[in-house]
Amino acid sequence: MHKLSVVIAVYNVSEYIEACLTSVLSQEYQDVEFIIVNDGSTDDSFRKVEKLVDGHDNVIVIDQENQGVSAARNNGVKVATGDYLGFIDGDDIIAKEMFQKMMDSFKNSDADMVTIGVARLSGEKIYPSSLHERYMKEKKTATTIAETPELLYDTTSWNKVFKKSFWDMHQLQFPEGQMYEDIALMVPAYLYAQKVNIIPDVGYYWRSRDAGTKSITQRRNDIAMVKDRLLALEKVNQVMNELDIQGDLRYQNERKNFEIDLFSMIEWAFLAPKDYYALVQRLIKNYVDQEMKTTALEDIPKEKKRLFKDLLANKRASFLLNSYAYFGKKAMRKIIK
């Protein structure tokens, strides 16, 4: 049996940490060490952690000043002693057989990483994770991101187990001090990986903590988030350039960028102040001009393509008009459902 190290980042999750650690400590897989990193919580998360793990000799607890989730995870990795490495967020839960299934998968095919299915969790309600559903359709062993480009949509780190030697060989780490840390880590990891195993069964339950449409809108119309997400996309492109990735995989990555990442930066811009629009327009146009190398924009859904064409041409009036039309149709489809 191979030892697995799992890093659990904890920050102000008092309401959820008991459910998380209960699911973690009841795992079927036995040869595992859990490294809990309290990232300077200001609530009673740390006190609850200490109480919940008391008596468990396979748990290491680190209490650090607040440095952000990337630093918390990286610091956890530094003390990991396992042959394999995984991550969990302190407000999520996992199925009791998750790690057993993932470690069994390594036995069946000596992969660089294994990824498992994800569902969303809101209170007691469980519902599908739309992004993960795009690739979690069938079991695969020893695939690659070139063979299965749908993996581009699976950019979360916490439903994975990595071979530690693979992690170390490619000097993988979470970028500290910026958001969208998983994109900057996960897509390069896929690009480096020679074998990836996919388990479609749901093992990880990702908690939804959104407080409503208003808070989502405010977060998305945030220049810091736009800049950090662009940095993450640029990191992916840098690795693609280093590995000389061309053809369909680069096209698929750029199409995903337009449909998901870049679109998230503009979909609420029609509600934002004019100066936000102006800055985002410049940032995205510069990114597209400098980084995009395929015709992916021509193949995305026509409503989204129309918005990007308006934005790139800096036709703000048309952009606003088409944004209202887009959201009107979207709202109507929800009503009809």
mmCIF file of C-alpha atoms in Angstrom:
data_model
loop_
_atom_site.group_PDB
_atom_site.id
_atom_site.type_symbol
_atom_site.label_atom_id
_atom_site.label_comp_id
_atom_site.label_asym_id
_atom_site.label_seq_id
_atom_site.Cartn_x
_atom_site.Cartn_y
_atom_site.Cartn_z
ATOM 1 C CA MET A 1 0.000 0.000 0.000
ATOM 2 C CA HIS A 2 1.334 3.414 -0.988
ATOM 3 C CA LYS A 3 1.192 6.345 1.387
ATOM 4 C CA LEU A 4 -1.034 9.259 0.431
ATOM 5 C CA SER A 5 -0.610 12.797 1.770
ATOM 6 C CA VAL A 6 -3.666 15.075 1.666
ATOM 7 C CA VAL A 7 -3.358 18.825 2.292
ATOM 8 C CA ILE A 8 -6.483 20.507 3.688
ATOM 9 C CA ALA A 9 -6.551 24.307 3.542
ATOM 10 C CA VAL A 10 -8.711 25.891 6.267
ATOM 11 C CA TYR A 11 -9.755 29.531 6.466
ATOM 12 C CA ASN A 12 -12.865 30.781 8.292
ATOM 13 C CA VAL A 13 -14.953 27.681 7.611
ATOM 14 C CA SER A 14 -16.292 27.142 11.134
ATOM 15 C CA GLU A 15 -19.755 26.313 9.821
ATOM 16 C CA TYR A 16 -18.465 23.561 7.543
ATOM 17 C CA ILE A 17 -15.240 22.169 9.015
ATOM 18 C CA GLU A 18 -16.893 19.453 11.088
ATOM 19 C CA ALA A 19 -18.640 17.962 8.054
ATOM 20 C CA CYS A 20 -15.397 18.189 6.071
ATOM 21 C CA LEU A 21 -13.199 16.480 8.654
ATOM 22 C CA THR A 22 -15.822 13.873 9.487
ATOM 23 C CA SER A 23 -15.807 12.810 5.824
ATOM 24 C CA VAL A 24 -12.013 12.963 5.705
ATOM 25 C CA LEU A 25 -11.374 10.940 8.854
ATOM 26 C CA SER A 26 -13.805 8.188 7.812
ATOM 27 C CA GLN A 27 -11.962 7.398 4.577
ATOM 28 C CA GLU A 28 -11.709 3.718 3.629
ATOM 29 C CA TYR A 29 -8.116 4.138 2.445
ATOM 30 C CA GLN A 30 -5.887 3.612 5.451
ATOM 31 C CA ASP A 31 -2.305 4.583 4.544
ATOM 32 C CA VAL A 32 -2.907 8.324 4.496
ATOM 33 C CA GLU A 33 -1.653 11.384 6.338
ATOM 34 C CA PHE A 34 -3.809 14.488 6.529
ATOM 35 C CA ILE A 35 -2.009 17.824 6.695
ATOM 36 C CA ILE A 36 -4.388 20.523 7.907
ATOM 37 C CA VAL A 37 -3.151 24.077 7.330
ATOM 38 C CA ASN A 38 -5.063 26.746 9.233
ATOM 39 C CA ASP A 39 -4.408 29.898 7.238
ATOM 40 C CA GLY A 40 -4.884 32.446 10.015
ATOM 41 C CA SER A 41 -8.620 31.912 10.520
ATOM 42 C CA THR A 42 -10.274 34.691 12.503
ATOM 43 C CA ASP A 43 -13.257 32.566 13.561
ATOM 44 C CA ASP A 44 -13.119 29.393 15.677
ATOM 45 C CA SER A 45 -12.140 27.084 12.789
ATOM 46 C CA PHE A 46 -8.756 26.263 14.331
ATOM 47 C CA ARG A 47 -10.255 25.412 17.728
ATOM 48 C CA LYS A 48 -12.721 23.076 16.047
ATOM 49 C CA VAL A 49 -9.943 21.452 14.012
ATOM 50 C CA GLU A 50 -7.898 20.714 17.137
ATOM 51 C CA LYS A 51 -10.905 19.161 18.841
ATOM 52 C CA LEU A 52 -11.977 17.096 15.826
ATOM 53 C CA VAL A 53 -8.537 15.589 15.107
ATOM 54 C CA ASP A 54 -7.638 14.873 18.740
ATOM 55 C CA GLY A 55 -6.494 11.260 18.989
ATOM 56 C CA HIS A 56 -5.830 10.819 15.265
ATOM 57 C CA ASP A 57 -2.117 10.139 14.898
ATOM 58 C CA ASN A 58 -2.210 10.406 11.090
ATOM 59 C CA VAL A 59 -3.034 14.133 11.192
ATOM 60 C CA ILE A 60 -0.524 16.994 11.098
ATOM 61 C CA VAL A 61 -1.847 20.451 11.974
ATOM 62 C CA ILE A 62 -0.093 23.639 10.861
ATOM 63 C CA ASP A 63 -1.237 27.014 12.192
ATOM 64 C CA GLN A 64 0.117 29.920 10.144
ATOM 65 C CA GLU A 65 -0.558 33.614 9.708
ATOM 66 C CA ASN A 66 -2.892 34.350 6.825
ATOM 67 C CA GLN A 67 -1.015 33.974 3.523
ATOM 68 C CA GLY A 68 -3.753 32.822 1.153
ATOM 69 C CA VAL A 69 -4.877 29.409 -0.025
ATOM 70 C CA SER A 70 -1.948 28.911 -2.411
ATOM 71 C CA ALA A 71 0.642 29.437 0.326
ATOM 72 C CA ALA A 72 -1.349 27.208 2.678
ATOM 73 C CA ARG A 73 -1.334 24.387 0.154
ATOM 74 C CA ASN A 74 2.327 24.891 -0.773
ATOM 75 C CA ASN A 75 3.352 24.865 2.892
ATOM 76 C CA GLY A 76 1.390 21.664 3.392
ATOM 77 C CA VAL A 77 3.157 20.030 0.458
ATOM 78 C CA LYS A 78 6.530 20.893 2.015
ATOM 79 C CA VAL A 79 5.893 18.569 4.966
ATOM 80 C CA ALA A 80 4.161 15.795 2.994
ATOM 81 C CA THR A 81 5.861 12.405 3.283
ATOM 82 C CA GLY A 82 3.577 10.352 1.020
ATOM 83 C CA ASP A 83 4.213 8.822 -2.393
ATOM 84 C CA TYR A 84 1.015 10.486 -3.612
ATOM 85 C CA LEU A 85 -0.499 13.906 -3.029
ATOM 86 C CA GLY A 86 -4.049 15.257 -2.831
ATOM 87 C CA PHE A 87 -5.887 18.416 -1.751
ATOM 88 C CA ILE A 88 -9.189 19.255 -0.064
ATOM 89 C CA ASP A 89 -10.800 22.591 0.787
ATOM 90 C CA GLY A 90 -12.040 22.929 4.355
ATOM 91 C CA ASP A 91 -15.662 23.642 3.424
ATOM 92 C CA ASP A 92 -16.127 20.630 1.115
ATOM 93 C CA ILE A 93 -16.760 16.955 1.805
ATOM 94 C CA ILE A 94 -15.667 13.718 0.151
ATOM 95 C CA ALA A 95 -17.193 10.279 -0.280
ATOM 96 C CA LYS A 96 -15.754 7.710 2.117
ATOM 97 C CA GLU A 97 -14.495 5.540 -0.761
ATOM 98 C CA MET A 98 -13.011 8.383 -2.816
ATOM 99 C CA PHE A 99 -9.334 7.900 -2.053
ATOM 100 C CA GLN A 100 -9.638 4.107 -2.132
ATOM 101 C CA LYS A 101 -10.995 4.300 -5.691
ATOM 102 C CA MET A 102 -8.314 6.750 -6.741
ATOM 103 C CA MET A 103 -5.450 4.765 -5.255
ATOM 104 C CA ASP A 104 -6.827 1.560 -6.816
ATOM 105 C CA SER A 105 -6.774 3.387 -10.144
ATOM 106 C CA PHE A 106 -3.025 3.929 -9.800
ATOM 107 C CA LYS A 107 -2.628 0.156 -9.351
ATOM 108 C CA ASN A 108 -4.538 -0.507 -12.573
ATOM 109 C CA SER A 109 -2.575 2.075 -14.561
ATOM 110 C CA ASP A 110 0.565 3.769 -13.244
ATOM 111 C CA ALA A 111 -0.604 7.286 -14.091
ATOM 112 C CA ASP A 112 0.847 10.679 -13.216
ATOM 113 C CA MET A 113 -2.513 11.742 -11.801
ATOM 114 C CA VAL A 114 -6.055 10.527 -11.229
ATOM 115 C CA THR A 115 -9.145 12.743 -11.365
ATOM 116 C CA ILE A 116 -12.601 11.887 -10.013
ATOM 117 C CA GLY A 117 -16.139 13.177 -10.518
ATOM 118 C CA VAL A 118 -17.507 16.236 -8.716
ATOM 119 C CA ALA A 119 -20.979 17.306 -7.580
ATOM 120 C CA ARG A 120 -22.087 20.629 -6.090
ATOM 121 C CA LEU A 121 -23.338 20.865 -2.532
ATOM 122 C CA SER A 122 -25.689 23.564 -1.221
ATOM 123 C CA GLY A 123 -26.956 22.900 2.291
ATOM 124 C CA GLU A 124 -28.290 19.346 2.026
ATOM 125 C CA LYS A 125 -28.961 19.647 -1.704
ATOM 126 C CA ILE A 126 -26.656 17.905 -4.172
ATOM 127 C CA TYR A 127 -26.679 18.857 -7.845
ATOM 128 C CA PRO A 128 -24.370 18.370 -10.848
ATOM 129 C CA SER A 129 -21.207 20.392 -11.431
ATOM 130 C CA SER A 130 -21.744 21.640 -14.974
ATOM 131 C CA LEU A 131 -18.045 22.103 -15.762
ATOM 132 C CA HIS A 132 -16.992 18.669 -14.532
ATOM 133 C CA GLU A 133 -19.850 16.990 -16.364
ATOM 134 C CA ARG A 134 -18.260 18.034 -19.635
ATOM 135 C CA TYR A 135 -15.526 15.443 -19.245
ATOM 136 C CA MET A 136 -16.768 13.012 -16.571
ATOM 137 C CA LYS A 137 -18.670 10.863 -19.021
ATOM 138 C CA GLU A 138 -16.675 7.654 -19.049
ATOM 139 C CA LYS A 139 -13.868 5.905 -17.259
ATOM 140 C CA LYS A 140 -10.489 6.297 -18.922
ATOM 141 C CA THR A 141 -7.039 4.999 -18.085
ATOM 142 C CA ALA A 142 -3.696 6.302 -19.299
ATOM 143 C CA THR A 143 -5.229 9.086 -21.383
ATOM 144 C CA THR A 144 -3.681 12.480 -22.082
ATOM 145 C CA ILE A 145 -5.075 15.969 -22.465
ATOM 146 C CA ALA A 146 -4.376 15.727 -26.216
ATOM 147 C CA GLU A 147 -6.542 12.587 -26.430
ATOM 148 C CA THR A 148 -9.156 13.975 -24.010
ATOM 149 C CA PRO A 149 -9.184 17.772 -24.416
ATOM 150 C CA GLU A 150 -12.344 17.938 -22.283
ATOM 151 C CA LEU A 151 -9.923 17.828 -19.357
ATOM 152 C CA LEU A 152 -9.332 21.531 -20.049
ATOM 153 C CA TYR A 153 -12.616 22.117 -18.223
ATOM 154 C CA ASP A 154 -11.448 20.195 -15.143
ATOM 155 C CA THR A 155 -9.191 22.833 -13.629
ATOM 156 C CA THR A 156 -9.871 22.140 -9.942
ATOM 157 C CA SER A 157 -7.001 20.693 -7.909
ATOM 158 C CA TRP A 158 -9.005 19.100 -5.097
ATOM 159 C CA ASN A 159 -10.576 16.222 -7.035
ATOM 160 C CA LYS A 160 -7.141 14.928 -8.001
ATOM 161 C CA VAL A 161 -4.409 12.700 -6.653
ATOM 162 C CA PHE A 162 -0.929 13.288 -8.068
ATOM 163 C CA LYS A 163 2.071 11.036 -8.017
ATOM 164 C CA LYS A 164 4.452 12.964 -5.768
ATOM 165 C CA SER A 165 7.469 12.197 -7.978
ATOM 166 C CA PHE A 166 5.592 13.744 -10.938
ATOM 167 C CA TRP A 167 4.722 16.805 -8.831
ATOM 168 C CA ASP A 168 8.348 17.261 -7.787
ATOM 169 C CA MET A 169 9.838 16.558 -11.231
ATOM 170 C CA HIS A 170 7.893 19.414 -12.787
ATOM 171 C CA GLN A 171 8.257 21.672 -9.730
ATOM 172 C CA LEU A 172 4.519 22.169 -9.526
ATOM 173 C CA GLN A 173 3.203 24.687 -7.036
ATOM 174 C CA PHE A 174 0.265 27.005 -6.552
ATOM 175 C CA PRO A 175 0.981 30.615 -7.554
ATOM 176 C CA GLU A 176 0.909 32.686 -4.386
ATOM 177 C CA GLY A 177 -0.734 36.065 -4.076
ATOM 178 C CA GLN A 178 -3.176 35.667 -6.938
ATOM 179 C CA MET A 179 -6.608 34.191 -7.617
ATOM 180 C CA TYR A 180 -7.397 31.410 -10.094
ATOM 181 C CA GLU A 181 -4.463 29.463 -8.745
ATOM 182 C CA ASP A 182 -5.917 26.138 -9.886
ATOM 183 C CA ILE A 183 -5.968 27.081 -13.590
ATOM 184 C CA ALA A 184 -2.298 28.117 -13.504
ATOM 185 C CA LEU A 185 -1.407 24.787 -11.899
ATOM 186 C CA MET A 186 -3.779 22.237 -13.382
ATOM 187 C CA VAL A 187 -3.611 22.845 -17.131
ATOM 188 C CA PRO A 188 0.223 22.825 -17.108
ATOM 189 C CA ALA A 189 0.075 19.619 -15.027
ATOM 190 C CA TYR A 190 -2.116 18.018 -17.681
ATOM 191 C CA LEU A 191 0.254 19.197 -20.378
ATOM 192 C CA TYR A 192 3.185 17.570 -18.601
ATOM 193 C CA ALA A 193 1.330 14.352 -17.744
ATOM 194 C CA GLN A 194 1.931 11.277 -19.880
ATOM 195 C CA LYS A 195 -0.901 9.298 -18.284
ATOM 196 C CA VAL A 196 -4.116 10.534 -16.671
ATOM 197 C CA ASN A 197 -6.793 8.253 -15.219
ATOM 198 C CA ILE A 198 -10.415 9.427 -15.120
ATOM 199 C CA ILE A 199 -12.985 8.035 -12.670
ATOM 200 C CA PRO A 200 -16.470 9.320 -13.561
ATOM 201 C CA ASP A 201 -18.015 8.366 -10.188
ATOM 202 C CA VAL A 202 -18.704 11.370 -7.965
ATOM 203 C CA GLY A 203 -16.216 11.436 -5.109
ATOM 204 C CA TYR A 204 -15.868 15.128 -4.260
ATOM 205 C CA TYR A 205 -18.692 17.411 -3.105
ATOM 206 C CA TRP A 206 -17.896 21.062 -3.838
ATOM 207 C CA ARG A 207 -19.843 23.411 -1.609
ATOM 208 C CA SER A 208 -21.613 26.387 -3.123
ATOM 209 C CA ARG A 209 -21.439 29.399 -0.805
ATOM 210 C CA ASP A 210 -22.710 32.135 -3.150
ATOM 211 C CA ALA A 211 -24.907 34.604 -1.337
ATOM 212 C CA GLY A 212 -26.943 35.619 -4.376
ATOM 213 C CA THR A 213 -26.781 37.257 -7.795
ATOM 214 C CA LYS A 214 -25.715 40.650 -6.455
ATOM 215 C CA SER A 215 -22.577 39.328 -4.750
ATOM 216 C CA ILE A 216 -21.644 37.281 -7.808
ATOM 217 C CA THR A 217 -21.988 40.349 -10.015
ATOM 218 C CA GLN A 218 -19.840 42.440 -7.697
ATOM 219 C CA ARG A 219 -17.092 39.826 -7.629
ATOM 220 C CA ARG A 220 -17.050 39.384 -11.380
ATOM 221 C CA ASN A 221 -16.856 43.108 -12.059
ATOM 222 C CA ASP A 222 -13.537 43.232 -10.250
ATOM 223 C CA ILE A 223 -10.395 44.310 -12.112
ATOM 224 C CA ALA A 224 -8.098 42.380 -9.752
ATOM 225 C CA MET A 225 -9.942 39.158 -10.618
ATOM 226 C CA VAL A 226 -9.699 39.916 -14.337
ATOM 227 C CA LYS A 227 -5.957 40.539 -14.124
ATOM 228 C CA ASP A 228 -5.318 37.401 -12.056
ATOM 229 C CA ARG A 229 -7.351 35.207 -14.386
ATOM 230 C CA LEU A 230 -5.457 36.581 -17.377
ATOM 231 C CA LEU A 231 -2.197 35.819 -15.580
ATOM 232 C CA ALA A 232 -3.342 32.225 -15.109
ATOM 233 C CA LEU A 233 -4.235 31.905 -18.801
ATOM 234 C CA GLU A 234 -0.870 33.395 -19.763
ATOM 235 C CA LYS A 235 0.880 30.779 -17.601
ATOM 236 C CA VAL A 236 -0.940 28.032 -19.495
ATOM 237 C CA ASN A 237 0.084 29.565 -22.822
ATOM 238 C CA GLN A 238 3.676 29.851 -21.624
ATOM 239 C CA VAL A 239 3.818 26.111 -20.948
ATOM 240 C CA MET A 240 2.111 25.375 -24.272
ATOM 241 C CA ASN A 241 4.795 27.416 -26.002
ATOM 242 C CA GLU A 242 7.573 25.647 -24.083
ATOM 243 C CA LEU A 243 6.174 22.264 -25.138
ATOM 244 C CA ASP A 244 5.408 23.515 -28.668
ATOM 245 C CA ILE A 245 1.728 22.600 -28.389
ATOM 246 C CA GLN A 246 -0.044 23.446 -31.640
ATOM 247 C CA GLY A 247 -3.045 22.209 -33.589
ATOM 248 C CA ASP A 248 -6.278 20.970 -32.045
ATOM 249 C CA LEU A 249 -5.237 21.136 -28.394
ATOM 250 C CA ARG A 250 -4.287 24.813 -28.621
ATOM 251 C CA TYR A 251 -7.528 25.479 -30.500
ATOM 252 C CA GLN A 252 -9.554 23.657 -27.833
ATOM 253 C CA ASN A 253 -7.805 25.617 -25.080
ATOM 254 C CA GLU A 254 -8.515 28.936 -26.780
ATOM 255 C CA ARG A 255 -12.139 27.989 -27.371
ATOM 256 C CA LYS A 256 -12.486 27.160 -23.672
ATOM 257 C CA ASN A 257 -10.835 30.507 -22.841
ATOM 258 C CA PHE A 258 -13.414 32.394 -24.888
ATOM 259 C CA GLU A 259 -16.422 30.396 -23.722
ATOM 260 C CA ILE A 260 -15.542 30.243 -20.013
ATOM 261 C CA ASP A 261 -12.639 32.346 -18.747
ATOM 262 C CA LEU A 262 -12.767 35.473 -20.882
ATOM 263 C CA PHE A 263 -16.551 35.425 -21.025
ATOM 264 C CA SER A 264 -16.732 35.481 -17.227
ATOM 265 C CA MET A 265 -14.906 38.822 -17.381
ATOM 266 C CA ILE A 266 -17.423 40.459 -19.700
ATOM 267 C CA GLU A 267 -20.790 38.843 -19.027
ATOM 268 C CA TRP A 268 -21.709 41.321 -16.279
ATOM 269 C CA ALA A 269 -19.826 44.279 -17.729
ATOM 270 C CA PHE A 270 -23.037 45.855 -19.034
ATOM 271 C CA LEU A 271 -23.944 46.570 -15.387
ATOM 272 C CA ALA A 272 -20.517 47.999 -14.528
ATOM 273 C CA PRO A 273 -19.296 51.617 -14.701
ATOM 274 C CA LYS A 274 -17.899 52.887 -17.991
ATOM 275 C CA ASP A 275 -14.315 52.929 -16.686
ATOM 276 C CA TYR A 276 -14.536 49.214 -15.853
ATOM 277 C CA TYR A 277 -15.657 48.461 -19.401
ATOM 278 C CA ALA A 278 -12.818 50.580 -20.830
ATOM 279 C CA LEU A 279 -10.123 48.840 -18.800
ATOM 280 C CA VAL A 280 -11.472 45.334 -19.390
ATOM 281 C CA GLN A 281 -11.781 46.083 -23.095
ATOM 282 C CA ARG A 282 -8.095 47.022 -23.250
ATOM 283 C CA LEU A 283 -6.958 44.051 -21.169
ATOM 284 C CA ILE A 284 -8.902 41.488 -23.175
ATOM 285 C CA LYS A 285 -8.009 42.993 -26.542
ATOM 286 C CA ASN A 286 -4.312 42.961 -25.605
ATOM 287 C CA TYR A 287 -4.619 39.355 -24.444
ATOM 288 C CA VAL A 288 -6.392 38.237 -27.614
ATOM 289 C CA ASP A 289 -3.953 40.092 -29.881
ATOM 290 C CA GLN A 290 -0.867 38.737 -28.138
ATOM 291 C CA GLU A 291 -1.899 35.254 -27.012
ATOM 292 C CA MET A 292 -4.605 33.850 -29.277
ATOM 293 C CA LYS A 293 -3.299 31.977 -32.314
ATOM 294 C CA THR A 294 -6.286 29.995 -33.660
ATOM 295 C CA THR A 295 -9.737 30.662 -35.120
ATOM 296 C CA ALA A 296 -11.511 29.513 -31.941
ATOM 297 C CA LEU A 297 -13.511 32.735 -31.611
ATOM 298 C CA GLU A 298 -15.357 31.966 -34.848
ATOM 299 C CA ASP A 299 -16.727 28.700 -33.452
ATOM 300 C CA ILE A 300 -18.140 29.700 -30.072
ATOM 301 C CA PRO A 301 -21.935 30.203 -29.658
ATOM 302 C CA LYS A 302 -23.125 33.121 -31.776
ATOM 303 C CA GLU A 303 -24.449 35.243 -28.876
ATOM 304 C CA LYS A 304 -21.094 35.094 -27.102
ATOM 305 C CA LYS A 305 -19.201 35.662 -30.347
ATOM 306 C CA ARG A 306 -21.268 38.781 -31.011
ATOM 307 C CA LEU A 307 -20.349 40.218 -27.612
ATOM 308 C CA PHE A 308 -16.642 39.527 -28.139
ATOM 309 C CA LYS A 309 -16.696 41.064 -31.619
ATOM 310 C CA ASP A 310 -18.307 44.215 -30.189
ATOM 311 C CA LEU A 311 -15.806 44.342 -27.347
ATOM 312 C CA LEU A 312 -12.719 43.794 -29.487
ATOM 313 C CA ALA A 313 -13.891 46.476 -31.913
ATOM 314 C CA ASN A 314 -14.678 48.716 -28.916
ATOM 315 C CA LYS A 315 -18.291 49.225 -29.985
ATOM 316 C CA ARG A 316 -19.652 49.871 -26.511
ATOM 317 C CA ALA A 317 -23.182 50.818 -27.502
ATOM 318 C CA SER A 318 -23.601 47.641 -29.531
ATOM 319 C CA PHE A 319 -21.965 45.628 -26.744
ATOM 320 C CA LEU A 320 -24.466 46.951 -24.195
ATOM 321 C CA LEU A 321 -27.434 46.344 -26.478
ATOM 322 C CA ASN A 322 -26.374 42.784 -27.264
ATOM 323 C CA SER A 323 -25.601 42.109 -23.586
ATOM 324 C CA TYR A 324 -29.155 43.016 -22.607
ATOM 325 C CA ALA A 325 -30.468 40.836 -25.427
ATOM 326 C CA TYR A 326 -28.259 37.938 -24.320
ATOM 327 C CA PHE A 327 -29.398 38.111 -20.715
ATOM 328 C CA GLY A 328 -33.019 38.593 -21.737
ATOM 329 C CA LYS A 329 -32.942 35.355 -23.708
ATOM 330 C CA LYS A 330 -31.118 33.604 -20.885
ATOM 331 C CA ALA A 331 -33.727 34.722 -18.349
ATOM 332 C CA MET A 332 -36.553 33.645 -20.669
ATOM 333 C CA ARG A 333 -35.072 30.180 -21.063
ATOM 334 C CA LYS A 334 -35.015 29.807 -17.262
ATOM 335 C CA ILE A 335 -38.650 30.874 -16.998
ATOM 336 C CA ILE A 336 -39.701 28.392 -19.692
ATOM 337 C CA LYS A 337 -37.892 25.587 -17.875
#
